[in-house]
CSV table of C-alpha atoms in Angstrom, one decimal:
chain,number,residue,atom,x,y,z
A,394,MET,CA,44.3,69.0,-34.0
A,395,ILE,CA,41.8,66.4,-32.9
A,396,ILE,CA,37.9,67.2,-31.8
A,397,PHE,CA,35.7,64.5,-30.7
A,398,VAL,CA,32.2,65.5,-30.5
A,399,THR,CA,30.4,63.1,-27.4
A,400,SER,CA,27.6,63.0,-24.7
A,401,LEU,CA,26.4,60.4,-22.6
A,402,ASP,CA,23.3,60.0,-23.4
A,403,GLY,CA,22.0,59.0,-26.9
A,404,GLY,CA,20.0,61.5,-29.5
A,405,VAL,CA,21.2,64.5,-28.0
A,406,GLY,CA,22.1,66.3,-31.6
A,407,LYS,CA,26.3,64.5,-31.9
A,408,THR,CA,26.5,63.8,-35.2
A,409,THR,CA,24.4,67.4,-36.0
A,410,LEU,CA,26.6,69.5,-34.3
A,411,ALA,CA,29.7,67.1,-35.7
A,412,ALA,CA,28.2,67.8,-39.4
A,413,ALA,CA,27.2,71.5,-38.2
A,414,MET,CA,31.0,72.4,-37.4
A,415,ALA,CA,32.7,70.7,-40.4
A,416,TYR,CA,30.3,72.8,-42.9
A,417,HIS,CA,31.1,76.0,-40.6
A,418,ALA,CA,35.2,75.1,-40.7
A,419,ALA,CA,35.4,73.9,-43.9
A,420,VAL,CA,32.9,76.6,-46.0
A,421,ASN,CA,32.1,78.9,-44.6
A,422,LYS,CA,35.5,79.5,-42.7
A,423,ARG,CA,37.9,78.0,-45.1
A,424,GLN,CA,39.0,75.8,-42.4
A,425,PRO,CA,39.6,72.1,-44.0
A,426,VAL,CA,38.6,69.6,-42.0
A,427,LEU,CA,38.4,65.5,-42.0
A,428,LEU,CA,35.2,64.4,-40.7
A,429,ILE,CA,35.3,60.4,-39.1
A,430,ASP,CA,32.2,58.6,-38.1
A,431,ALA,CA,33.1,56.7,-35.4
A,432,ASP,CA,29.4,55.8,-33.9
A,433,TRP,CA,29.7,52.3,-33.7
A,434,GLU,CA,26.6,51.9,-32.9
A,435,LYS,CA,24.6,53.1,-35.7
A,436,ALA,CA,27.0,54.9,-38.5
A,437,GLU,CA,24.2,58.2,-39.4
A,438,LEU,CA,27.1,60.4,-39.4
A,439,SER,CA,27.9,57.9,-42.8
A,440,GLN,CA,23.9,58.3,-43.4
A,441,LEU,CA,23.1,61.8,-42.9
A,442,PHE,CA,26.3,62.0,-45.8
A,443,ARG,CA,24.7,59.2,-48.3
A,444,ALA,CA,28.2,58.2,-48.3
A,445,GLU,CA,28.0,55.0,-50.3
A,446,TYR,CA,29.2,51.7,-48.7
A,447,ALA,CA,32.6,51.7,-48.6
A,448,PRO,CA,35.0,49.8,-46.1
A,449,GLY,CA,35.4,53.0,-43.0
A,450,TRP,CA,37.0,54.0,-40.4
A,451,LEU,CA,37.7,50.2,-39.1
A,452,SER,CA,38.8,48.3,-41.7
A,453,PRO,CA,42.8,48.6,-41.5
A,454,PHE,CA,42.1,46.5,-37.8
A,455,LEU,CA,39.5,44.8,-38.9
A,456,ARG,CA,40.4,43.5,-42.4
A,457,GLY,CA,43.7,44.8,-43.3
A,458,GLU,CA,42.1,46.9,-45.4
A,459,GLU,CA,42.3,50.7,-46.4
A,460,PRO,CA,39.4,53.0,-45.2
A,461,ALA,CA,37.5,55.3,-47.7
A,462,VAL,CA,37.1,58.6,-48.0
A,463,PHE,CA,34.5,60.3,-49.7
A,464,LYS,CA,36.1,64.3,-50.7
A,465,VAL,CA,33.2,66.6,-50.1
A,466,ARG,CA,33.6,68.9,-50.9
A,467,ASP,CA,36.5,71.9,-51.2
A,468,GLY,CA,38.3,70.9,-47.8
A,469,LEU,CA,35.7,68.7,-46.4
A,470,TYR,CA,36.5,65.0,-46.5
A,471,LEU,CA,34.2,61.5,-44.8
A,472,VAL,CA,35.6,58.2,-43.8
A,473,PRO,CA,32.3,56.8,-43.4
A,474,GLY,CA,31.3,54.1,-40.3
A,475,TYR,CA,29.1,51.6,-41.8
A,476,ASP,CA,31.4,48.5,-41.6
A,477,ALA,CA,32.1,49.5,-37.7
A,478,ALA,CA,28.4,49.7,-37.0
A,479,GLU,CA,28.4,46.4,-38.9
A,480,ALA,CA,31.3,44.3,-37.1
A,481,TYR,CA,29.6,46.1,-34.0
A,482,GLN,CA,26.2,44.3,-34.6
A,483,LEU,CA,27.9,41.0,-36.1
A,484,TYR,CA,31.3,40.3,-33.8
A,485,ASP,CA,31.8,40.1,-29.4
A,486,PHE,CA,33.8,42.8,-29.5
A,487,GLN,CA,35.2,43.8,-26.1
A,488,ILE,CA,35.2,47.7,-26.2
A,489,SER,CA,38.7,48.3,-25.1
A,490,GLU,CA,39.1,46.4,-28.4
A,491,LEU,CA,37.1,49.5,-30.1
A,492,GLU,CA,38.7,52.5,-27.7
A,493,ARG,CA,41.8,50.7,-28.9
A,494,ALA,CA,41.3,51.5,-32.6
A,495,LEU,CA,40.2,54.7,-32.1
A,496,GLU,CA,43.3,55.6,-29.9
A,497,ALA,CA,45.3,54.5,-33.0
A,498,TRP,CA,43.0,56.8,-34.9
A,499,VAL,CA,44.2,59.7,-33.4
A,500,GLU,CA,47.5,58.4,-33.0
A,501,GLY,CA,48.4,57.6,-37.1
A,502,LEU,CA,45.9,60.0,-37.9
A,503,PRO,CA,49.2,62.9,-38.9
A,504,ALA,CA,50.8,61.0,-40.9
A,505,PHE,CA,47.8,59.2,-42.6
A,506,ALA,CA,46.4,62.5,-43.4
A,507,ALA,CA,50.5,63.6,-44.7
A,508,SER,CA,50.5,60.9,-46.7
A,509,ARG,CA,47.1,61.2,-48.7
A,510,GLY,CA,46.8,64.5,-48.4
A,511,LEU,CA,43.9,65.4,-46.2
A,512,PRO,CA,43.6,67.6,-43.9
A,513,PRO,CA,45.6,67.5,-40.4
A,514,ALA,CA,42.3,68.7,-38.5
A,515,ALA,CA,39.5,65.6,-37.4
A,516,ILE,CA,36.4,65.7,-36.1
A,517,ILE,CA,34.8,62.7,-35.5
A,518,ASP,CA,31.7,61.7,-34.4
A,519,THR,CA,31.7,59.3,-31.9
A,520,THR,CA,29.2,57.0,-30.1
A,521,PRO,CA,27.4,57.5,-26.5
A,522,THR,CA,28.6,56.9,-23.6
A,523,LEU,CA,32.8,56.3,-24.2
A,524,ARG,CA,34.7,55.8,-21.0
A,525,LEU,CA,36.0,58.2,-18.8
A,526,SER,CA,39.3,56.5,-18.8
A,527,PHE,CA,39.4,56.2,-22.6
A,528,LEU,CA,38.1,59.5,-22.9
A,529,THR,CA,40.5,60.4,-19.9
A,530,ARG,CA,43.7,58.9,-22.0
A,531,LEU,CA,42.7,60.9,-26.2
A,532,LYS,CA,42.8,64.6,-23.5
A,533,GLU,CA,46.4,63.4,-22.4
A,534,LYS,CA,46.7,63.0,-26.6
A,535,GLY,CA,46.3,66.2,-27.0
A,536,VAL,CA,42.5,65.2,-28.6
A,537,ARG,CA,39.6,68.2,-28.0
A,538,ILE,CA,36.6,67.1,-26.1
A,539,VAL,CA,32.9,68.1,-27.1
A,540,PHE,CA,30.5,67.0,-25.1
A,541,VAL,CA,26.6,68.0,-25.8
A,542,ALA,CA,23.8,67.2,-23.9
A,543,ASP,CA,20.1,68.1,-25.1
A,544,ALA,CA,18.4,70.2,-22.7
A,545,ARG,CA,14.9,68.5,-22.2
A,546,ALA,CA,17.1,65.5,-20.1
A,547,ILE,CA,19.5,67.3,-18.1
A,548,GLY,CA,16.1,69.3,-17.0
A,549,ARG,CA,15.4,65.6,-14.5
A,550,VAL,CA,17.8,64.1,-14.4
A,551,SER,CA,18.7,61.8,-11.2
A,552,ASP,CA,21.5,62.3,-8.4
A,553,ILE,CA,23.2,59.5,-10.6
A,554,LYS,CA,22.8,60.5,-13.9
A,555,ALA,CA,24.2,64.3,-12.2
A,556,GLU,CA,27.1,63.2,-10.9
A,557,GLN,CA,27.4,62.0,-14.2
A,558,TYR,CA,27.1,64.6,-16.4
A,559,ALA,CA,29.5,66.2,-13.7
A,560,SER,CA,32.4,63.8,-14.5
A,561,TYR,CA,31.7,64.1,-18.5
A,562,PHE,CA,31.9,68.0,-17.9
A,563,LYS,CA,34.1,67.7,-16.2
A,564,LEU,CA,36.8,66.1,-19.0
A,565,ALA,CA,35.7,67.9,-21.4
A,566,ASP,CA,37.4,71.1,-23.1
A,567,ALA,CA,33.5,72.1,-24.3
A,568,VAL,CA,30.1,72.1,-23.2
A,569,VAL,CA,27.5,72.4,-26.0
A,570,VAL,CA,23.5,72.1,-24.8
A,571,ASN,CA,21.3,71.3,-27.9
A,572,ASN,CA,17.7,72.1,-28.7
A,573,THR,CA,17.1,75.4,-25.8
A,574,SER,CA,14.2,77.4,-26.0
A,575,PHE,CA,14.6,81.1,-26.0
A,576,PHE,CA,14.6,81.6,-23.0
A,577,ALA,CA,17.3,79.6,-21.4
A,578,ARG,CA,20.0,79.7,-24.4
A,579,ASP,CA,22.6,81.5,-22.3
A,580,ALA,CA,22.0,78.8,-19.5
A,581,ALA,CA,25.2,77.6,-20.7
A,582,PRO,CA,28.6,78.5,-22.7
A,583,TYR,CA,27.0,77.4,-25.8
A,584,THR,CA,23.8,76.7,-26.8
A,585,ILE,CA,22.2,75.4,-29.9
A,586,ARG,CA,18.4,76.6,-30.3
A,587,ARG,CA,15.6,74.4,-31.8
A,588,VAL,CA,15.1,74.5,-35.7
A,589,SER,CA,12.6,72.8,-37.8
A,590,THR,CA,14.0,70.5,-39.1
A,591,PRO,CA,14.7,70.5,-42.6
A,592,LYS,CA,12.0,69.1,-45.7
A,593,ASP,CA,15.5,67.4,-47.2
A,594,LEU,CA,17.8,64.5,-44.1
A,595,HIS,CA,20.3,65.5,-46.0
A,596,TRP,CA,24.2,67.0,-44.0
A,597,GLU,CA,23.4,70.3,-45.9
A,598,ALA,CA,20.4,71.3,-45.1
A,599,VAL,CA,21.2,69.9,-41.5
A,600,ALA,CA,24.1,71.7,-41.0
A,601,LYS,CA,22.8,74.9,-43.3
A,602,ALA,CA,19.3,74.2,-41.1
A,603,ILE,CA,21.7,74.8,-38.1
A,604,ILE,CA,23.9,77.4,-39.4
A,605,ARG,CA,21.5,80.4,-40.3
A,606,ASN,CA,19.6,80.7,-37.4
A,607,ARG,CA,21.6,83.8,-36.0
A,608,HIS,CA,22.5,82.5,-31.8
A,609,ASN,CA,23.9,79.2,-33.5
A,610,ARG,CA,25.9,80.5,-35.6
A,611,ARG,CA,27.9,82.2,-32.6
A,612,THR,CA,27.7,79.4,-31.1
A,613,VAL,CA,29.3,77.3,-33.7
A,614,GLU,CA,31.7,80.1,-34.1
A,615,ALA,CA,32.5,80.1,-31.1
A,616,LEU,CA,33.5,77.0,-30.8
A,617,LEU,CA,35.6,76.3,-32.9
A,618,HIS,CA,37.3,79.3,-31.6
A,619,LYS,CA,37.5,77.7,-28.7
A,620,VAL,CA,38.5,73.3,-30.5
A,621,PHE,CA,39.8,74.6,-33.5
A,622,PRO,CA,41.2,77.5,-33.4
A,623,ALA,CA,42.0,79.1,-37.0
A,624,PRO,CA,45.8,78.3,-37.8
B,810,MET,CA,36.7,38.2,-33.9
B,811,ARG,CA,39.3,40.3,-32.8
B,812,LEU,CA,40.6,43.5,-34.5
B,813,ASP,CA,44.3,43.7,-35.3
B,814,ILE,CA,45.6,46.8,-34.0
B,815,ARG,CA,49.6,46.2,-35.0
B,816,ARG,CA,48.2,45.8,-38.7
B,817,GLY,CA,46.0,48.6,-38.7
B,818,ILE,CA,48.2,51.2,-37.3
B,819,GLN,CA,50.4,50.0,-40.2
B,820,LEU,CA,48.3,50.5,-42.9
B,821,LEU,CA,46.8,54.4,-41.1
B,822,THR,CA,51.2,55.1,-40.8
B,823,GLY,CA,51.6,53.5,-43.7
B,824,ARG,CA,53.1,55.2,-47.2
B,825,ASP,CA,50.9,54.4,-50.1
B,826,PRO,CA,52.0,56.4,-53.0
B,827,GLU,CA,48.5,56.1,-54.5
B,828,ALA,CA,46.5,56.7,-51.6
B,829,GLY,CA,45.6,60.2,-52.8
B,830,ARG,CA,44.2,59.2,-55.6
B,831,LYS,CA,41.8,56.7,-53.9
B,832,ILE,CA,39.8,59.5,-52.9
B,833,ALA,CA,36.5,59.2,-53.8
B,834,ASP,CA,34.4,62.5,-54.6
B,835,LEU,CA,31.2,62.4,-52.9
B,836,ASP,CA,30.7,66.0,-54.4
B,837,ALA,CA,29.7,65.3,-58.1
B,838,GLY,CA,26.6,62.5,-57.0
B,839,GLU,CA,25.6,64.8,-54.1
B,840,GLN,CA,24.7,67.3,-55.8
B,841,ALA,CA,23.0,65.4,-58.5
B,842,ALA,CA,21.2,63.9,-55.9
B,843,SER,CA,20.5,66.8,-54.0
B,844,ALA,CA,19.1,69.0,-57.2
B,845,ALA,CA,17.3,66.5,-57.9
B,846,SER,CA,15.7,66.0,-55.0
B,847,GLN,CA,15.2,69.6,-53.8
B,848,PRO,CA,11.3,70.0,-55.3
B,849,ALA,CA,10.2,66.7,-54.0
B,850,ALA,CA,8.8,66.1,-50.3
B,851,PRO,CA,10.8,65.4,-47.0
B,852,GLN,CA,13.1,62.0,-48.1
B,853,PRO,CA,14.5,59.6,-46.0
B,854,ALA,CA,19.0,59.2,-45.7
B,855,ALA,CA,19.4,56.9,-48.2
B,856,PRO,CA,19.6,53.4,-46.9
B,857,PRO,CA,22.9,52.0,-47.0
B,858,ALA,CA,24.3,49.4,-49.2
B,859,PRO,CA,25.9,46.5,-48.1
B,860,SER,CA,27.3,45.5,-51.6
B,861,SER,CA,31.3,45.4,-52.2
B,862,ALA,CA,29.9,46.2,-56.2
B,863,LEU,CA,29.1,49.6,-54.4
B,864,ARG,CA,31.7,50.2,-53.4
B,865,PRO,CA,34.2,53.5,-55.6
B,866,ALA,CA,36.1,51.1,-58.3
B,867,THR,CA,39.2,53.2,-57.5
B,868,LEU,CA,39.2,52.3,-53.3
B,869,VAL,CA,41.2,49.1,-54.1
B,870,PRO,CA,43.0,48.7,-51.0
B,871,ALA,CA,46.3,49.3,-50.0
B,872,ALA,CA,47.1,46.5,-48.1
B,873,ALA,CA,46.1,44.5,-51.0
B,874,ASP,CA,50.0,45.7,-52.0
B,875,ALA,CA,51.8,43.2,-49.1
B,876,ASP,CA,49.4,40.7,-50.0
B,877,ALA,CA,49.2,40.9,-53.3
B,878,GLU,CA,51.6,37.5,-53.6
B,879,ASP,CA,49.3,35.0,-51.9
B,880,TRP,CA,47.3,32.8,-54.8
B,881,ARG,CA,44.3,32.8,-53.7
B,882,ASP,CA,43.8,36.4,-53.0
B,883,LEU,CA,45.2,36.7,-57.4
B,884,LEU,CA,42.4,33.8,-58.3
B,885,VAL,CA,39.9,35.7,-56.5
B,886,ARG,CA,41.0,39.2,-58.2
B,887,LEU,CA,41.7,37.0,-62.0
B,888,LEU,CA,38.5,36.1,-61.8
B,889,SER,CA,36.5,38.4,-60.7
B,890,THR,CA,37.9,40.8,-63.4
B,891,ALA,CA,38.1,38.2,-66.9
B,892,PRO,CA,35.4,38.4,-68.4
B,893,GLU,CA,32.3,36.9,-67.6
B,894,ASP,CA,32.7,33.8,-70.1
B,895,VAL,CA,36.9,33.3,-69.9
B,896,ALA,CA,35.2,33.2,-65.8
B,897,GLN,CA,33.0,30.6,-66.1
B,898,LYS,CA,35.6,28.5,-68.5
B,899,LEU,CA,37.8,29.0,-65.7
B,900,VAL,CA,35.3,28.1,-63.3
B,901,GLY,CA,35.3,25.1,-64.7
B,902,CYS,CA,38.2,23.6,-64.7
B,903,LEU,CA,39.0,24.6,-61.3
B,904,ASP,CA,38.6,21.6,-58.7
B,905,ARG,CA,36.2,22.6,-56.0
B,906,GLU,CA,38.1,22.6,-53.4
B,907,VAL,CA,40.4,25.3,-54.8
B,908,ILE,CA,37.7,27.8,-55.1
B,909,THR,CA,37.0,26.9,-51.8
B,910,LYS,CA,40.4,27.4,-50.7
B,911,ALA,CA,40.4,30.4,-52.6
B,912,LEU,CA,37.3,32.4,-49.9
B,913,GLU,CA,38.1,30.7,-47.2
B,914,ARG,CA,41.1,33.3,-46.9
B,915,ARG,CA,38.5,36.3,-46.1
B,916,ASN,CA,36.9,36.2,-42.7
B,917,ASP,CA,33.4,37.6,-44.0
B,918,PRO,CA,30.1,36.5,-42.7
B,919,TYR,CA,28.9,37.0,-46.2
B,920,LEU,CA,31.2,34.4,-48.2
B,921,LYS,CA,31.2,32.2,-45.1
B,922,VAL,CA,27.5,31.8,-45.7
B,923,ALA,CA,28.1,31.5,-49.4
B,924,LEU,CA,31.1,28.7,-49.1
B,925,MET,CA,28.5,27.1,-45.8
B,926,LEU,CA,26.4,26.5,-50.0
B,927,ILE,CA,29.3,25.8,-52.0
B,928,THR,CA,30.0,22.9,-49.8
B,929,LYS,CA,26.7,22.0,-48.7
B,930,LYS,CA,26.1,18.2,-49.3
């Protein structure tokens, strides 16, 4: 089971949602999960987890190096993405190359996880605006797509943007609308209510702050039930 | 720079009996860091340190096994793991061209800059 957390715009809460889903699955539901930071623009998931610099998901394709896997908690593992973000800035990659590498992870993950004693289920945090053709290919390989949008952004989109959103919505297995207000929280199937930012910007504090809210907890549970059902 | 997809797939799907033992534990360090930062003021996430020195020692690339026959890898590994005085003596005995050749094996931007400095006249 592989879940891609993706979006059209940046800064809508993909990384936060990926961390909250992984936390709830691994810590509260005892469903082991491997998190992969495949946001080649920023690698924010690795930073949120304060993982030290180490070869990440792109290293097998970049240098033929084994990627680092960090054990965060029992049943929760992380493959960092620093080197992909670094390489994205340094080299003139074609997007199709990065897509192919990510697709190779989807294909190779069962064997990778089995030979290293890792969970077969993965939540992959991605870069915004992955191409529809790429996401379609992933869907055909059985990947579940969680599309994240921000209520403040989708409230004022142009017609063109609305069409783009519609295309991504159509492809997604679940659409999560982030940052909804109290009154708008039921406007979409999965909504995450705004919560105050924890003082400590650390993955666990952030995930707990999200889950502590009863509505958000229900949302994350329903979302996991939909895209990541217990075996 | 091009990505080598085939090599990557081979590495991901290949069997590495040592790989399971290479999983570094983020837990211990993080719990200590978390406990230390509890009463403190809000702190941003620690920035990544782009230094190979900080990489966990256990995270030896599995593919290194396949490349272990190459003399350049062996030389670099020898020099980097030998006691400093021994390494210094060895470097003193080696021709600069030999070391340059060994460093050229890796396609790494930091090494490229180091090579430029070494070969600068």
